[in-house]
Tab-separated table of C-alpha atoms (C1' of nucleotides) in Angstrom:
chain	number	residue	atom	x	y	z
E	1	MET	CA	103.740	123.067	112.299
E	2	LYS	CA	102.124	119.686	112.035
E	3	ALA	CA	98.801	119.534	110.221
E	4	GLU	CA	97.356	117.469	113.055
E	5	ASN	CA	97.476	120.495	115.301
E	6	GLU	CA	94.973	122.207	113.036
E	7	HIS	CA	92.343	119.558	113.684
E	8	LYS	CA	89.624	120.073	116.211
E	9	LYS	CA	89.846	118.229	119.520
E	10	GLY	CA	87.395	117.484	122.267
E	11	LEU	CA	83.888	116.127	122.318
E	12	TRP	CA	82.134	115.239	119.099
E	13	THR	CA	78.977	117.018	117.980
E	14	ARG	CA	75.923	115.335	116.438
E	15	GLU	CA	76.772	116.885	113.096
E	16	GLU	CA	80.316	115.499	113.172
E	17	ASP	CA	78.915	112.076	114.060
E	18	ARG	CA	76.499	112.302	111.166
E	19	ILE	CA	79.301	113.132	108.714
E	20	LEU	CA	81.468	110.282	109.983
E	21	LEU	CA	78.595	107.801	109.842
E	22	GLU	CA	77.828	108.852	106.292
E	23	TYR	CA	81.476	108.418	105.312
E	24	VAL	CA	81.605	104.902	106.745
E	25	ARG	CA	78.288	104.038	105.128
E	26	VAL	CA	79.593	105.050	101.712
E	27	HIS	CA	83.275	104.107	101.901
E	28	GLY	CA	83.375	101.513	104.629
E	29	ARG	CA	85.842	101.339	107.489
E	30	GLY	CA	89.523	102.178	107.122
E	31	GLN	CA	91.501	104.923	105.401
E	32	TRP	CA	90.593	107.144	108.328
E	33	ASN	CA	93.106	109.790	107.317
E	34	ARG	CA	91.129	110.400	104.136
E	35	ILE	CA	88.066	111.506	106.046
E	36	PRO	CA	89.087	115.150	106.577
E	37	LYS	CA	89.904	115.501	102.879
E	38	VAL	CA	86.844	113.664	101.595
E	39	THR	CA	84.242	115.040	103.982
E	40	GLY	CA	85.720	118.320	105.144
E	41	LEU	CA	85.359	117.092	108.710
E	42	ASN	CA	87.922	118.930	110.812
E	43	ARG	CA	89.111	115.862	112.742
E	44	CYS	CA	92.268	113.834	112.392
E	45	GLY	CA	92.046	110.248	111.184
E	46	LYS	CA	92.903	108.805	114.554
E	47	SER	CA	90.110	110.750	116.183
E	48	CYS	CA	87.636	109.531	113.545
E	49	ARG	CA	88.708	105.935	114.009
E	50	LEU	CA	88.363	106.163	117.776
E	51	ARG	CA	84.949	107.807	117.555
E	52	TRP	CA	83.726	105.091	115.217
E	53	LEU	CA	85.125	102.191	117.199
E	54	ASN	CA	83.995	103.403	120.598
E	55	HIS	CA	80.635	104.989	119.833
E	56	LEU	CA	79.273	104.909	116.315
E	57	SER	CA	79.868	101.305	115.344
E	58	PRO	CA	76.599	99.342	115.425
E	59	ASN	CA	78.449	96.596	117.283
E	60	VAL	CA	78.965	98.758	120.360
E	61	LYS	CA	76.628	98.297	123.305
E	62	HIS	CA	75.756	101.502	125.143
E	63	GLU	CA	73.827	100.129	128.103
E	64	ASP	CA	75.309	99.596	131.555
E	65	PHE	CA	77.539	96.614	132.199
E	66	SER	CA	75.652	93.558	133.395
E	67	GLU	CA	76.697	91.399	136.348
E	68	GLU	CA	77.692	88.667	133.885
E	69	GLU	CA	79.880	91.037	131.914
E	70	GLU	CA	81.544	92.304	135.079
E	71	GLU	CA	82.280	88.777	136.268
E	72	LEU	CA	83.729	87.897	132.875
E	73	ILE	CA	85.941	90.989	132.864
E	74	ILE	CA	87.199	90.231	136.352
E	75	ARG	CA	88.089	86.682	135.330
E	76	LEU	CA	89.763	87.799	132.135
E	77	HIS	CA	91.688	90.532	133.923
E	78	LYS	CA	92.943	87.967	136.392
E	79	LEU	CA	94.279	86.003	133.461
E	80	LEU	CA	95.488	88.740	131.166
E	81	GLY	CA	96.164	91.815	133.246
E	82	ASN	CA	95.670	95.147	131.509
E	83	ARG	CA	95.349	93.685	128.032
E	84	TRP	CA	92.169	95.606	127.463
E	85	SER	CA	91.774	94.854	123.787
E	86	LEU	CA	92.105	91.129	124.419
E	87	ILE	CA	89.615	91.350	127.266
E	88	ALA	CA	87.205	93.429	125.198
E	89	GLY	CA	87.499	90.921	122.405
E	90	ARG	CA	85.884	88.357	124.645
E	91	VAL	CA	83.117	90.638	125.925
E	92	PRO	CA	80.635	91.004	123.069
E	93	GLY	CA	79.672	94.567	122.219
E	94	ARG	CA	82.241	96.181	124.478
E	95	THR	CA	85.270	98.173	123.400
E	96	ASP	CA	88.674	98.207	125.020
E	97	ASN	CA	88.060	101.782	126.166
E	98	GLN	CA	84.745	100.853	127.759
E	99	VAL	CA	86.274	97.883	129.515
E	100	LYS	CA	89.272	99.883	130.695
E	101	ASN	CA	87.130	102.733	132.006
E	102	HIS	CA	84.687	100.386	133.697
E	103	TRP	CA	87.522	98.495	135.308
E	104	ASN	CA	89.229	101.656	136.557
E	105	THR	CA	86.096	103.355	137.841
E	106	HIS	CA	83.887	100.526	139.065
E	107	LEU	CA	85.586	97.173	139.299
E	108	CYS	CA	88.726	98.378	141.073
E	109	LYS	CA	86.462	99.863	143.704
E	110	LYS	CA	84.326	96.749	143.841
E	111	LEU	CA	87.382	94.535	144.272
E	112	GLY	CA	89.065	96.891	146.712
E	113	ILE	CA	92.027	97.463	144.439
E	114	ASN	CA	93.938	100.672	145.065
E	115	ARG	CA	94.693	102.658	142.006
E	116	ILE	CA	97.134	105.502	141.700
E	117	LYS	CA	95.010	108.582	142.039
E	118	LYS	CA	94.769	110.501	138.846
E	119	GLN	CA	96.770	113.674	138.812
E	120	LYS	CA	94.536	116.609	138.305
E	121	LYS	CA	96.954	119.094	136.890
E	122	LYS	CA	99.636	119.287	134.267
E	123	GLY	CA	103.058	117.860	134.883
E	124	ALA	CA	101.588	114.473	135.566
E	125	SER	CA	102.595	113.119	132.220
E	126	SER	CA	106.250	112.656	133.043
E	127	SER	CA	105.817	108.941	133.453
E	128	LYS	CA	103.705	108.532	130.377
E	129	THR	CA	106.390	108.134	127.774
E	130	GLU	CA	108.317	105.925	130.133
E	131	SER	CA	105.381	103.640	130.761
E	132	SER	CA	104.613	103.522	127.075
E	133	ARG	CA	108.204	102.739	126.248
E	134	VAL	CA	108.650	100.102	128.900
E	135	ARG	CA	105.324	98.414	128.361
E	136	GLY	CA	105.666	94.968	126.885
E	137	ARG	CA	103.911	94.846	123.588
E	138	TYR	CA	102.036	91.918	122.211
E	139	LYS	CA	100.109	91.302	119.085
E	140	LEU	CA	98.006	88.532	117.699
E	141	THR	CA	100.601	87.309	115.267
E	142	ASP	CA	103.530	87.750	117.609
E	143	ASN	CA	105.206	84.507	118.529
E	144	LEU	CA	102.001	82.741	117.678
E	145	ASN	CA	102.609	79.105	118.328
E	146	ILE	CA	99.389	77.191	118.294
E	147	GLU	CA	101.216	73.920	118.795
E	148	HIS	CA	102.804	75.215	121.968
E	149	LEU	CA	99.453	76.499	123.180
E	150	GLN	CA	97.787	73.220	122.312
E	151	ASN	CA	100.423	71.178	124.114
E	152	SER	CA	100.350	73.398	127.151
E	153	THR	CA	96.587	73.434	127.482
E	154	LYS	CA	96.446	69.719	126.807
E	155	MET	CA	98.927	69.132	129.589
E	156	ALA	CA	96.688	71.150	131.867
E	157	ALA	CA	93.639	69.242	130.700
E	158	ASP	CA	95.323	65.875	131.118
E	159	GLN	CA	95.858	66.456	134.779
E	160	ASP	CA	93.289	65.109	137.161
E	161	PRO	CA	90.823	67.978	137.623
E	162	ALA	CA	90.751	67.236	141.303
E	163	GLU	CA	94.477	67.917	141.493
E	164	LYS	CA	94.591	71.043	139.392
E	165	SER	CA	92.383	73.977	140.288
E	166	ASN	CA	90.939	76.350	137.756
E	167	GLU	CA	93.117	79.032	139.272
E	168	ASP	CA	96.173	76.879	138.554
E	169	GLN	CA	95.025	76.510	134.971
E	170	ALA	CA	94.415	80.224	134.836
E	171	ASP	CA	97.946	80.805	136.057
E	172	SER	CA	99.203	78.551	133.298
E	173	MET	CA	97.222	80.516	130.764
E	174	SER	CA	98.425	83.768	132.240
E	175	TYR	CA	101.948	82.533	131.681
E	176	LEU	CA	101.121	81.605	128.113
E	177	CYS	CA	99.573	84.995	127.486
E	178	ASN	CA	102.567	86.688	129.037
E	179	GLU	CA	104.619	84.724	126.591
E	180	SER	CA	102.710	86.577	123.892
E	181	LEU	CA	100.686	83.611	122.796
E	182	LEU	CA	97.281	84.128	121.336
E	183	PHE	CA	94.276	84.300	123.567
E	184	PRO	CA	92.040	82.122	121.490
E	185	THR	CA	89.187	83.245	119.354
E	186	ASP	CA	86.004	81.200	119.230
E	187	ASP	CA	87.736	79.012	116.658
E	188	HIS	CA	90.404	78.134	119.185
E	189	LEU	CA	88.269	77.910	122.308
E	190	SER	CA	88.284	74.156	122.045
E	191	LEU	CA	91.994	74.251	122.866
E	192	TYR	CA	91.011	75.176	126.410
E	193	SER	CA	90.220	72.639	129.035
E	194	PRO	CA	86.577	72.520	130.146
E	195	GLY	CA	87.662	73.588	133.624
E	196	LEU	CA	89.360	76.709	132.365
E	197	ILE	CA	86.420	77.625	130.166
E	198	GLU	CA	84.123	77.304	133.160
E	199	PHE	CA	86.511	79.455	135.169
E	200	LEU	CA	86.572	82.113	132.451
E	201	TYR	CA	82.894	82.197	131.671
E	202	GLY	CA	81.437	81.193	135.003
E	203	HIS	CA	79.617	78.282	133.371
E	204	PRO	CA	80.417	75.416	131.059
E	205	LEU	CA	80.230	75.967	127.292
E	206	ASP	CA	78.773	73.545	124.802
E	207	ILE	CA	82.033	72.700	123.049
E	208	ILE	CA	83.313	69.434	121.601
E	209	TRP	CA	86.692	68.831	123.206
E	210	PRO	CA	89.120	67.240	120.740
E	211	HIS	CA	91.422	65.868	123.387
E	212	ASN	CA	88.718	64.044	125.309
A	1	DA	C1'	73.325	130.359	146.071
A	2	DA	C1'	78.041	129.981	145.072
A	3	DG	C1'	82.265	127.629	145.230
A	4	DT	C1'	84.832	123.252	145.603
A	5	DT	C1'	85.726	118.466	145.051
A	6	DG	C1'	85.769	114.101	143.032
A	7	DG	C1'	83.805	110.456	139.974
A	8	DG	C1'	82.853	108.940	135.395
A	9	DC	C1'	83.823	108.763	130.855
A	10	DA	C1'	85.231	110.442	126.191
A	11	DA	C1'	89.102	111.559	123.907
A	12	DC	C1'	94.027	112.313	123.284
A	13	DC	C1'	98.988	110.968	123.281
A	14	DG	C1'	102.963	108.417	122.263
A	15	DC	C1'	104.646	104.277	120.863
A	16	DA	C1'	104.733	99.925	118.299
A	17	DC	C1'	103.464	97.034	114.566
A	18	DC	C1'	102.224	95.959	109.740
A	19	DG	C1'	101.980	96.307	104.841
A	20	DT	C1'	103.661	98.337	100.874
A	21	DA	C1'	106.162	101.046	97.633
S	1	DA	C1'	116.795	97.658	103.430
S	2	DT	C1'	114.061	101.315	104.620
S	3	DA	C1'	110.840	104.996	104.664
S	4	DC	C1'	106.187	105.960	105.247
S	5	DG	C1'	101.214	105.801	105.932
S	6	DG	C1'	97.709	103.428	108.337
S	7	DT	C1'	96.260	101.152	112.307
S	8	DG	C1'	96.111	99.227	117.118
S	9	DC	C1'	97.118	99.574	121.911
S	10	DG	C1'	97.423	101.076	126.874
S	11	DG	C1'	98.152	104.976	129.758
S	12	DT	C1'	96.751	109.435	130.748
S	13	DT	C1'	94.303	113.759	130.527
S	14	DG	C1'	90.571	116.899	130.668
S	15	DC	C1'	85.718	118.009	130.611
S	16	DC	C1'	81.210	117.603	132.578
S	17	DC	C1'	78.268	117.198	136.270
S	18	DA	C1'	76.510	115.727	140.710
S	19	DA	C1'	77.461	115.803	145.517
S	20	DC	C1'	79.137	118.251	149.095
S	21	DT	C1'	80.511	122.353	151.971
DNA sequence: AAGTTGGGCAACCGCACCGTA
DNA sequence: ATACGGTGCGGTTGCCCAACT
């Protein structure tokens, strides 16, 4: 029998939260698998990590999504698809789980997107391993080619804005992201054309554009 | 009032990646 | 080269609760 099966599952109690918070306060983040041994908390490391990232971290916002956040998520989803962690990375204070849930429960409805209805009973997981296996993986360091990104976005920026719509630029970026290129951090935002930034954020950003 | 249904969200699962010994 | 532990990710499940019958 695997040890993981001995760990408690389900919703977290206040006391469990308190123990986990105390652990992180003393030891910092990481080494999640040590938590059961160190604290006696009957949760597996993965569960502890998830609880911290999604709920206990001081960086997590717990209030409802604002209109601005929803608009940003919709724009980012148009660009990136279901890359929830990438999307969440550009929505301050929101986790990938929050973004994913909000998209599936609210935004799909708002946008009139049909989702596959969730299967209520067991036996619905047959496609899970398949979807996990087939899913194209990406990671920040995978095929990272800043020069390629720079050239591509510069090409987009060099075009007459009147001739190239933001949606076209978004399509270009979608292609780049599908090619596993990095969706830029704040440090790399300046690689984007002003038009694309405005498309993503709904308003211009105060950025110095190196290729202007 | 009791039972049923469906939405919302927290949490789990399985897989992939990364670093290191 | 490879085995292994730790971590990250997206899809899915299951619980809770309000609305409905």
